[in-house]
Coordinates of C-alpha atoms and ligand atoms in Angstrom, one line a residue:
M1 CA 0.2 0.2 0.0
S2 CA 1.5 3.3 -1.2
D3 CA 1.6 5.7 2.1
R4 CA -1.8 8.0 0.6
K5 CA -3.5 4.7 0.4
S6 CA -2.5 3.6 3.7
L7 CA -3.5 6.9 4.6
L8 CA -6.9 6.9 3.1
R9 CA -7.7 3.1 4.7
L10 CA -7.0 4.3 8.5
R11 CA -9.4 7.5 7.5
E12 CA -11.6 4.9 6.7
L13 CA -11.0 3.1 9.0
R14 CA -11.4 6.1 11.9
E15 CA -14.5 6.6 9.7
Q16 CA -16.1 3.4 10.5
A17 CA -15.3 3.3 13.9
H18 CA -17.3 6.6 14.2
Q19 CA -20.2 5.0 13.0
G20 CA -20.1 2.1 15.7
G21 CA -23.2 0.1 14.8
G22 CA -24.3 2.4 11.6
P23 CA -27.0 4.9 11.4
E24 CA -30.3 2.2 12.0
R25 CA -28.7 1.8 15.0
I26 CA -27.8 4.8 16.3
A27 CA -31.4 5.5 15.7
K28 CA -32.6 3.7 17.7
Q29 CA -30.6 4.2 20.5
H30 CA -32.1 8.4 20.1
A31 CA -35.0 7.0 19.9
A32 CA -34.8 4.7 23.2
G33 CA -33.7 8.7 25.0
K34 CA -30.0 7.8 25.2
L35 CA -27.1 9.1 23.9
T36 CA -24.2 7.0 21.9
A37 CA -21.0 6.2 23.5
R38 CA -18.9 8.7 21.7
E39 CA -21.7 11.6 22.6
R40 CA -21.1 10.3 26.2
I41 CA -17.3 10.6 26.2
D42 CA -17.5 14.3 24.9
L43 CA -20.0 15.6 27.7
L44 CA -17.8 13.5 30.4
L45 CA -15.0 15.1 29.3
D46 CA -12.7 18.8 28.7
P47 CA -14.1 19.3 25.2
G48 CA -11.0 17.9 23.1
S49 CA -9.2 16.3 25.1
F50 CA -10.0 12.4 24.4
H51 CA -7.0 10.6 22.8
E52 CA -8.6 7.1 21.6
I53 CA -6.4 3.6 21.9
G54 CA -7.1 0.4 20.6
T55 CA -9.4 2.4 17.3
L56 CA -9.3 -0.2 15.2
A57 CA -9.2 -3.5 17.3
A58 CA -11.9 -5.9 16.1
H59 CA -12.7 -9.4 16.9
H60 CA -11.5 -13.0 15.2
V61 CA -14.2 -14.9 15.5
T62 CA -15.8 -16.8 13.1
D63 CA -18.8 -19.1 13.8
F64 CA -22.6 -17.8 14.1
G65 CA -21.4 -15.9 11.0
M66 CA -19.3 -13.1 12.8
E67 CA -17.0 -12.9 10.4
K68 CA -19.7 -10.5 8.7
R69 CA -20.0 -8.9 12.4
R70 CA -16.5 -7.2 12.5
Y71 CA -17.0 -3.3 13.4
P72 CA -13.5 -1.7 14.1
G73 CA -13.4 -1.2 18.2
D74 CA -15.2 -4.3 18.6
G75 CA -17.9 -2.3 20.4
V76 CA -16.3 -0.1 23.5
I77 CA -14.0 3.4 22.7
T78 CA -11.5 3.2 25.0
G79 CA -8.9 5.8 26.0
F80 CA -7.4 8.9 27.8
G81 CA -8.9 12.7 27.8
T82 CA -9.2 15.2 30.9
I83 CA -12.2 16.3 33.6
D84 CA -11.0 20.2 35.2
G85 CA -7.6 19.7 33.7
R86 CA -7.3 16.4 35.8
R87 CA -5.9 13.3 33.8
V88 CA -8.2 10.1 33.6
A89 CA -8.9 6.8 31.6
V90 CA -12.6 6.3 30.0
Y91 CA -14.0 3.6 28.4
A92 CA -17.2 3.7 26.9
Q93 CA -19.3 0.3 25.4
D94 CA -21.9 0.8 22.7
F95 CA -24.4 -0.9 22.2
T96 CA -25.1 -0.2 19.0
V97 CA -22.3 -3.1 18.2
L98 CA -23.8 -6.3 19.5
G99 CA -25.3 -4.6 22.1
G100 CA -22.1 -3.3 23.6
S101 CA -21.6 -7.4 24.4
F102 CA -18.5 -8.4 26.1
S103 CA -16.0 -10.1 24.0
E104 CA -12.2 -11.3 23.7
M105 CA -11.5 -7.8 22.6
Q106 CA -13.8 -5.6 24.6
A107 CA -12.2 -7.4 27.7
N108 CA -8.4 -6.9 26.4
K109 CA -9.0 -3.2 25.5
I110 CA -9.8 -2.2 29.0
S111 CA -7.8 -4.6 31.2
R112 CA -4.9 -2.8 28.8
L113 CA -6.8 0.8 29.6
L114 CA -6.7 -0.6 33.2
D115 CA -3.7 -1.5 33.6
L116 CA -1.8 2.1 31.8
A117 CA -4.3 3.5 34.5
R118 CA -2.8 2.3 38.0
E119 CA 0.2 2.5 36.9
A120 CA 0.0 6.1 36.0
G121 CA -2.1 6.7 38.8
I122 CA -5.3 8.3 37.1
P123 CA -9.1 7.6 37.7
L124 CA -10.5 4.6 35.6
I125 CA -14.3 6.0 34.8
G126 CA -16.6 2.4 33.1
L127 CA -19.4 4.0 31.1
V128 CA -21.3 1.0 30.8
E129 CA -24.1 -0.1 28.4
S130 CA -23.4 -4.0 27.9
G131 CA -25.4 -7.4 27.5
G132 CA -22.7 -9.0 28.9
A133 CA -20.7 -12.0 27.8
R134 CA -20.5 -12.1 23.7
I135 CA -22.8 -15.4 23.0
Q136 CA -21.1 -16.0 20.1
E137 CA -17.9 -16.3 21.4
G138 CA -18.2 -18.4 24.3
V139 CA -15.3 -19.0 26.7
R140 CA -13.8 -16.3 25.3
G141 CA -15.9 -13.5 26.6
L142 CA -16.0 -15.8 30.2
A143 CA -12.7 -15.9 30.5
G144 CA -12.6 -12.1 29.6
Y145 CA -14.4 -10.7 32.4
G146 CA -11.7 -12.8 34.5
R147 CA -9.2 -10.4 33.3
L148 CA -11.2 -7.7 34.0
F149 CA -12.3 -8.3 37.1
T150 CA -8.9 -8.9 38.7
R151 CA -7.6 -5.8 37.0
N152 CA -10.6 -4.2 38.8
V153 CA -9.8 -5.5 42.2
L154 CA -5.6 -5.2 41.6
A155 CA -6.5 -1.2 41.4
S156 CA -8.9 -1.1 44.2
G157 CA -7.6 1.6 46.9
V158 CA -5.0 2.8 44.3
I159 CA -7.2 4.5 41.7
P160 CA -10.8 5.6 42.0
Q161 CA -12.6 3.4 40.0
I162 CA -16.3 4.9 38.5
S163 CA -19.3 2.8 36.9
V164 CA -21.6 4.7 35.3
M165 CA -24.5 2.6 34.0
M166 CA -26.1 3.9 31.1
G167 CA -28.5 1.4 29.8
P168 CA -28.7 -2.2 29.7
C169 CA -26.3 -4.2 32.2
A170 CA -26.9 -8.0 32.3
G171 CA -24.6 -10.4 33.5
G172 CA -21.1 -10.1 33.9
S173 CA -21.3 -6.6 32.9
V174 CA -22.3 -5.5 36.1
Y175 CA -19.5 -7.4 38.6
S176 CA -16.9 -5.3 37.1
P177 CA -18.9 -2.3 38.1
A178 CA -20.0 -3.9 41.3
L179 CA -15.7 -4.2 42.4
T180 CA -15.6 -0.6 41.7
D181 CA -16.0 2.4 44.3
F182 CA -19.3 3.7 42.9
I183 CA -22.1 3.5 40.6
V184 CA -24.1 6.1 38.9
M185 CA -27.0 4.8 37.4
V186 CA -29.8 6.7 35.0
E187 CA -33.1 6.8 36.0
G188 CA -35.7 5.2 33.6
T189 CA -33.2 4.1 31.2
S190 CA -30.5 2.1 32.9
Y191 CA -31.0 -1.2 34.7
M192 CA -29.0 -4.0 36.2
F193 CA -29.1 -7.7 37.0
I194 CA -27.2 -11.1 36.5
T195 CA -30.1 -13.1 35.7
G196 CA -33.1 -11.3 33.8
P197 CA -36.7 -11.5 34.0
E198 CA -37.1 -14.6 31.9
V199 CA -35.1 -16.7 33.8
I200 CA -36.5 -15.8 37.2
K201 CA -40.1 -16.3 35.4
T202 CA -39.1 -19.6 34.6
V203 CA -37.3 -20.8 37.7
T204 CA -39.5 -18.9 40.3
G205 CA -42.3 -18.4 38.8
E206 CA -41.8 -14.6 40.1
E207 CA -43.0 -12.1 37.3
V208 CA -40.9 -8.9 37.1
D209 CA -40.1 -6.1 34.5
F210 CA -36.9 -4.9 33.9
Q211 CA -36.7 -1.4 35.7
Q212 CA -38.8 -3.7 39.3
L213 CA -36.0 -5.8 38.8
G214 CA -33.2 -3.2 38.7
G215 CA -33.3 -0.2 37.8
A216 CA -32.1 3.2 39.7
Y217 CA -34.6 3.0 42.2
V218 CA -34.3 -0.4 42.9
H219 CA -30.5 -0.1 43.4
N220 CA -30.0 3.3 45.1
A221 CA -32.8 2.8 47.4
R222 CA -33.2 -1.0 48.3
S223 CA -30.1 -3.2 47.2
G224 CA -27.1 -0.7 48.0
V225 CA -25.9 -1.5 44.8
A226 CA -25.7 2.2 43.4
H227 CA -24.5 5.4 45.0
F228 CA -26.2 7.9 42.9
M229 CA -29.2 8.4 40.6
A230 CA -29.5 10.7 38.2
S231 CA -32.7 11.5 36.0
D232 CA -30.9 11.9 32.7
E233 CA -27.7 11.2 30.9
K234 CA -26.3 14.0 30.7
A235 CA -27.0 14.5 34.2
A236 CA -25.0 11.1 35.2
L237 CA -21.5 12.5 33.8
A238 CA -22.0 15.6 35.7
L239 CA -22.4 14.0 38.6
V240 CA -19.0 11.9 38.0
R241 CA -17.2 15.6 37.1
E242 CA -18.4 17.1 40.1
L243 CA -17.8 13.4 42.4
L244 CA -14.0 13.4 40.8
S245 CA -14.0 16.9 42.4
Y246 CA -13.6 15.8 46.1
L247 CA -11.1 12.6 44.4
P248 CA -7.8 12.7 44.3
S249 CA -6.1 10.6 41.6
N250 CA -4.4 7.9 43.8
N251 CA -3.8 6.3 46.9
A252 CA -0.5 8.3 46.9
E253 CA -2.3 11.9 46.9
D254 CA -4.4 13.6 49.4
P255 CA -7.9 14.7 47.8
P256 CA -7.7 18.0 45.6
Y257 CA -7.7 21.2 47.5
A258 CA -10.2 23.9 46.9
P259 CA -10.0 27.8 48.0
T260 CA -12.6 29.0 49.4
D261 CA -14.4 32.3 50.9
D262 CA -16.2 30.7 54.2
A263 CA -14.0 31.3 57.0
P264 CA -12.5 29.2 58.7
D265 CA -13.8 30.8 62.2
R266 CA -17.0 31.8 61.3
L267 CA -19.4 31.1 64.5
I268 CA -22.9 28.5 64.2
P269 CA -25.0 30.3 66.8
E270 CA -28.5 28.9 65.4
L271 CA -26.1 25.0 65.9
N272 CA -26.3 26.2 70.3
T273 CA -30.8 25.8 70.0
I274 CA -30.9 22.3 66.9
V275 CA -31.5 20.0 69.2
P276 CA -34.8 20.1 70.3
E277 CA -35.0 20.2 74.4
R278 CA -37.8 17.1 73.9
E279 CA -35.5 14.3 74.0
D280 CA -38.1 12.3 71.4
E281 CA -38.1 15.2 68.6
A282 CA -36.6 15.2 65.5
Y283 CA -33.5 17.6 64.0
D284 CA -32.5 17.3 60.5
M285 CA -28.6 16.4 60.9
R286 CA -28.3 17.9 57.5
D287 CA -28.8 21.0 58.7
V288 CA -25.8 20.5 61.4
I289 CA -23.8 19.7 58.0
N290 CA -24.7 21.9 55.8
A291 CA -23.6 24.9 58.8
V292 CA -20.1 23.1 59.7
F293 CA -18.7 22.7 56.4
D294 CA -17.4 24.7 53.5
R295 CA -20.9 26.2 52.2
G296 CA -22.5 24.1 49.8
S297 CA -19.7 21.6 49.1
F298 CA -21.6 18.8 51.3
F299 CA -21.9 16.1 48.5
E300 CA -24.0 13.1 49.4
V301 CA -23.3 9.3 48.7
Q302 CA -25.9 6.7 48.5
P303 CA -28.8 10.0 49.9
H304 CA -31.3 6.7 48.9
F305 CA -30.1 3.9 50.6
A306 CA -30.3 3.5 54.6
P307 CA -31.2 7.5 55.1
N308 CA -30.8 6.5 58.3
V309 CA -27.2 7.5 58.2
M310 CA -25.9 9.6 56.0
V311 CA -21.8 9.5 54.3
G312 CA -20.6 11.6 52.0
F313 CA -17.8 14.0 51.1
A314 CA -17.7 17.7 52.1
R315 CA -15.0 20.5 53.1
L316 CA -13.8 22.4 55.6
D317 CA -11.6 25.5 54.7
G318 CA -11.3 24.0 51.6
H319 CA -9.6 20.4 52.6
A320 CA -12.3 17.7 51.2
V321 CA -13.1 15.2 54.4
G322 CA -15.7 12.2 54.4
V323 CA -18.5 12.6 56.9
V324 CA -20.6 10.2 58.7
A325 CA -23.8 11.1 60.2
N326 CA -26.8 9.9 62.2
Q327 CA -29.8 11.2 60.7
P328 CA -32.2 11.4 63.8
S329 CA -35.1 12.8 61.4
Y330 CA -35.1 9.3 60.1
L331 CA -35.4 6.1 62.0
A332 CA -33.7 8.1 64.9
G333 CA -30.8 7.5 63.4
V334 CA -30.9 4.1 64.4
L335 CA -28.2 1.2 63.3
D336 CA -29.0 -1.5 61.6
I337 CA -27.6 -3.9 58.6
D338 CA -28.0 -1.3 55.2
S339 CA -26.7 1.8 57.5
S340 CA -24.0 -0.4 58.7
D341 CA -22.7 -1.7 55.1
K342 CA -23.4 2.0 54.2
I343 CA -20.8 3.4 57.0
A344 CA -18.2 0.5 56.5
R345 CA -17.6 0.7 53.0
F346 CA -17.5 4.6 53.3
V347 CA -15.2 4.5 55.9
R348 CA -12.9 2.3 53.6
F349 CA -13.2 4.4 51.1
C350 CA -11.9 7.8 53.2
D351 CA -9.4 5.8 54.6
A352 CA -8.1 4.1 51.5
F353 CA -8.1 7.6 49.3
N354 CA -6.7 9.7 52.7
F355 CA -9.7 11.5 53.4
P356 CA -10.2 11.9 57.2
V357 CA -13.5 10.9 58.9
I358 CA -16.1 13.2 60.1
T359 CA -18.7 11.8 62.5
F360 CA -21.5 13.4 63.9
V361 CA -23.0 11.3 66.2
D362 CA -26.4 11.0 67.4
C363 CA -28.3 7.2 67.5
P364 CA -29.8 5.2 70.4
G365 CA -28.1 2.0 68.9
F366 CA -29.2 -0.6 67.4
L367 CA -32.3 -1.1 65.4
P368 CA -34.1 -4.5 67.6
G369 CA -35.8 -6.9 66.0
V370 CA -35.7 -10.6 64.9
D371 CA -35.4 -9.7 61.0
Q372 CA -32.2 -7.6 62.0
E373 CA -30.8 -10.5 64.6
H374 CA -31.6 -13.4 62.0
G375 CA -30.1 -11.3 59.0
G376 CA -26.9 -10.9 60.7
V377 CA -27.2 -7.6 62.2
I378 CA -23.9 -8.7 64.5
R379 CA -21.8 -9.6 61.4
H380 CA -22.9 -6.1 59.9
G381 CA -22.4 -3.9 62.5
A382 CA -19.1 -5.3 63.4
K383 CA -18.6 -4.1 59.9
I384 CA -18.1 -0.7 61.5
I385 CA -15.8 -1.2 64.2
Y386 CA -13.9 -3.1 61.8
A387 CA -13.9 0.0 59.0
Y388 CA -13.2 2.3 61.8
V389 CA -10.2 0.8 64.2
E390 CA -8.5 -0.2 60.6
A391 CA -8.5 3.4 59.1
T392 CA -5.5 5.2 59.8
V393 CA -7.0 9.0 58.3
P394 CA -7.6 11.4 61.3
K395 CA -10.9 10.9 62.8
I396 CA -12.7 12.9 64.6
S397 CA -16.2 12.5 66.7
V398 CA -19.2 14.6 67.5
V399 CA -21.5 13.6 69.7
T400 CA -24.8 16.4 69.4
R401 CA -27.1 14.0 71.3
K402 CA -27.2 9.9 72.0
A403 CA -24.3 7.7 72.2
Y404 CA -25.8 5.5 73.8
G405 CA -24.3 2.2 74.0
G406 CA -22.8 -0.2 70.7
A407 CA -23.6 3.5 68.7
Y408 CA -20.9 4.9 71.2
I409 CA -18.3 2.6 71.1
A410 CA -18.4 2.2 67.3
L411 CA -18.9 5.8 66.3
S412 CA -17.4 7.6 68.8
S413 CA -14.9 6.3 70.8
K414 CA -11.4 7.0 71.7
E415 CA -10.4 3.4 72.8
M416 CA -11.4 2.4 69.3
R417 CA -9.0 5.2 67.5
T418 CA -10.6 8.2 66.9
D419 CA -8.1 11.1 67.5
L420 CA -10.6 13.3 69.0
A421 CA -13.7 13.0 70.6
L422 CA -15.9 15.8 70.6
A423 CA -19.3 16.4 72.1
W424 CA -21.9 19.0 72.3
P425 CA -23.7 19.9 75.7
T426 CA -26.8 18.1 74.9
A427 CA -24.9 14.9 74.6
Q428 CA -25.9 11.5 76.4
I429 CA -23.7 9.1 76.4
A430 CA -24.6 6.3 78.3
T431 CA -25.3 2.5 77.9
M432 CA -29.4 3.2 76.9
G433 CA -31.8 5.7 77.1
A434 CA -33.3 6.4 80.7
E435 CA -36.7 4.8 80.6
G436 CA -35.0 0.9 79.4
A437 CA -32.4 2.1 82.3
V438 CA -35.1 2.0 84.9
R439 CA -36.6 -0.6 83.6
I440 CA -33.9 -2.7 84.0
L441 CA -32.1 -1.6 86.8
Y442 CA -35.6 -1.0 89.1
R443 CA -37.7 -3.7 88.0
K444 CA -38.6 -4.9 91.8
E445 CA -39.5 -1.7 92.9
L446 CA -41.5 -1.0 90.4
A447 CA -43.6 -4.1 90.8
Q448 CA -43.5 -3.4 94.6
A449 CA -45.0 0.2 93.8
E450 CA -48.5 1.8 95.0
D451 CA -48.4 4.0 91.9
P452 CA -45.6 2.9 89.5
Q453 CA -45.6 5.8 86.5
A454 CA -45.2 8.3 89.4
L455 CA -42.0 6.3 91.0
E456 CA -40.7 5.5 87.8
A457 CA -40.7 9.1 86.5
Q458 CA -38.7 9.9 89.4
F459 CA -35.9 7.5 88.6
V460 CA -36.4 8.5 84.7
A461 CA -35.6 12.1 85.7
E462 CA -32.5 11.2 88.2
Y463 CA -31.1 8.8 85.6
R464 CA -31.1 11.4 83.0
E465 CA -29.5 14.3 85.6
K466 CA -26.6 11.8 86.6
V467 CA -25.7 9.5 83.7
L468 CA -27.8 11.5 80.3
N469 CA -25.2 14.1 79.6
P470 CA -21.7 15.0 78.8
F471 CA -20.2 16.3 82.1
V472 CA -19.4 12.4 83.3
A473 CA -17.3 11.1 80.0
A474 CA -15.5 14.6 79.7
E475 CA -14.6 13.9 83.8
L476 CA -13.4 10.6 83.4
N477 CA -11.6 12.2 79.9
Y478 CA -13.4 9.4 77.8
I479 CA -14.9 13.1 75.9
D480 CA -12.0 14.7 74.7
E481 CA -13.9 18.7 75.3
V482 CA -17.3 19.7 75.8
I483 CA -17.8 22.0 73.0
E484 CA -20.2 24.9 72.1
P485 CA -22.6 23.7 69.5
Q486 CA -21.9 27.5 67.8
E487 CA -18.0 26.4 68.2
T488 CA -18.0 23.2 65.4
R489 CA -16.3 24.1 62.6
V490 CA -13.7 26.2 64.5
R491 CA -12.8 23.3 66.2
L492 CA -12.9 20.8 63.7
V493 CA -11.1 23.5 61.5
K494 CA -8.3 23.5 63.9
A495 CA -8.1 20.0 65.0
L496 CA -7.7 19.1 61.3
H497 CA -4.6 21.6 60.9
V498 CA -3.2 19.3 63.6
L499 CA -3.9 16.0 62.6
R500 CA -3.3 16.4 58.8
T501 CA 0.0 15.5 59.3
K502 CA -1.4 12.1 61.2
V503 CA 1.0 9.2 61.0
Q504 CA -0.4 5.8 62.3
E505 CA 0.6 2.4 60.6
N506 CA -1.5 -0.9 61.8
P507 CA 0.5 -4.4 62.3
P508 CA 1.6 -6.0 59.0
K509 CA 0.4 -8.7 57.6
K510 CA -1.4 -9.9 54.9
H511 CA -5.0 -8.8 55.4
G512 CA -7.4 -8.8 57.8
L513 CA -11.0 -10.7 57.9
M514 CA -13.0 -8.0 57.1
P515 CA -16.6 -9.2 59.0
V516 CA -18.6 -9.8 54.8
Ligands
LIG601 C1 -24.3 -11.3 21.7 C2 -25.9 -9.7 22.7 C3 -26.2 -10.3 24.0 C4 -25.0 -11.0 24.1 C5 -27.3 -8.8 23.3 N1 -26.8 -8.8 22.3 N2 -26.7 -9.2 23.9 N3 -25.2 -10.5 21.6 N4 -24.2 -11.5 23.4 N5 -25.0 -11.2 25.4 C6 -27.3 -8.2 21.1 C7 -28.5 -8.2 20.6 O1 -28.6 -9.9 19.9 C8 -29.3 -7.4 19.4 O2 -28.9 -7.7 18.5 C9 -28.2 -6.6 20.4 O3 -27.5 -6.6 21.1 C10 -29.5 -5.5 21.5 O4 -29.9 -6.4 22.2 P1 -31.5 -6.0 22.3 O5 -32.0 -7.7 23.4 O6 -32.4 -6.1 21.2 O7 -32.1 -5.3 23.4 P2 -32.8 -4.8 24.7 O8 -34.4 -5.5 24.0 O9 -32.8 -3.2 24.9 O10 -32.4 -6.1 25.3 C11 -30.9 -6.1 26.2 C12 -30.3 -7.2 27.1 C13 -30.8 -8.6 26.2 C14 -31.9 -7.4 28.4 C15 -29.1 -6.8 26.8 O11 -30.5 -8.0 25.0 C16 -30.9 -9.6 27.2 O12 -31.0 -10.3 27.5 N6 -29.8 -9.9 26.5 C17 -29.0 -11.0 27.0 C18 -28.4 -11.2 28.4 C19 -27.3 -12.1 28.7 O13 -28.3 -13.0 29.2 N7 -26.3 -12.0 29.0 C20 -25.4 -13.4 29.1 C21 -24.8 -13.3 30.5 S1 -23.9 -14.3 30.8 P3 -29.2 -7.2 17.0 O14 -28.2 -7.8 15.9 O15 -30.3 -8.1 17.5 O16 -29.2 -5.4 17.0 C22 -22.5 -13.6 31.8 C23 -21.7 -14.2 31.9 C24 -20.8 -13.6 33.2 O17 -22.5 -12.6 31.1 C25 -21.7 -14.4 34.1 C26 -21.3 -14.1 35.6 C27 -22.6 -13.7 36.7

């Protein structure tokens, strides 16, 4: 081939690659309310920053007439670009090419990208839309998944990995995302499942449609598989850009600093009265978080799952931190199976990527119930303990009201390597609440009393006075400092200023046994 001819050939092949599965399938994709893989990459990355690799890779399968169905790129686009000027690796599966199905060649391309991303120390973003292992390729696609999963695991905790589910995602195409740090789903058009409605109907007789089985809401609010839900594809990709603004590019870096004009010494007088006088009255912990951190910086993760606790990123005097908080306005901020998983996973992410963890505690303890016990709340709750103790990043707790029993130990105690344990004057650090304690301590007296209700009220008042405050714990030095709520921001800023250079090592080991 002359130079001129080979140049034309390259242009032709590139043009073919840009056509994906062809105009008809692209029209079908658009008609279904979805963008093409290339349109998605353009929306995600800084304009003009994308540079592709593997454009011409194609499969070599000849069974099932596949020799006539070869497309340059083989249904996945891989390459690099920038987001807000920072380097990222990105792949996007092209549903217009054989349903984005995962082939041996797709495995080669994505695995190569992930190897390069890990070695360069830059985040990987996957825009996923795929019918799973390419059926025509048999074992080749399956083995390919093995290669990809291996790389997902090896890169875990080294570089951030984010998956955006942008259409049907079946079989193996959901397990690679499940091994990544964050999953974003698009409402209405994306769904994820291991076995689909038809197989389920055959095996169990249950009838369910794609959205009911694995739509964005289901995986955000019920299964906890996904972390974010976006109203459309554009919003999903904007969300990824925002998420990345909090994350370091790899585990050797600190999260990016974002200068703020929010004064570090800003007092917050309204916090002095935010905790209601009546113990059974709720307040919104989100108001506390929004008031304390740099204005508008709270970025909640898994907002729809286990809303009795909140987790997310925020900034304090420009430095990104991880925030964990009970939400007293939902189930009194109780801990249960799902909230334990949510907290433990988030704390581990923070520890892996150098985010100090700040925990706001208002929690009556673990949720009582047969379902919870039989569902393994012991095992799940243990994950919180494990994650907090294992974490060597700076950890600060602020008890705003209840810190009963396990909640005190797990979320805020210095004995579990919390660096600084703070409490508001409204804090109640105790084994349990007043009524429960009195009924156990004074069972006999109450049974014999002429007016048990009056006596119980008297004991409850005594218990409240003696036990339900932060001062006993402060006197015993289990709380480092009781602070005025209005001082919370300035205290946290100063504490982090000290702790930022904290060094703590765990004993050498291959790995511990996280109670999964
Ligand atoms: C090859 C596939 C494919 C696959 C879809 N296609 N999935 N080709 N291998 N796995 C092709 C279709 O034949 C079709 O080609 C095109 O992609 C679009 O698919 P449609 O069915 O028309 O789209 P839609 O109606 O939107 O349905 C999407 C879908 C469905 C729900 C994903 O295609 C489907 O159920 N696919 C099979 C899912 C599955 O069981 N995968 C194997 C998983 S096993 P044409 O040419 O007609 O446009 C696996 C191994 C790991 O992944 C398991 C770990 C747990």
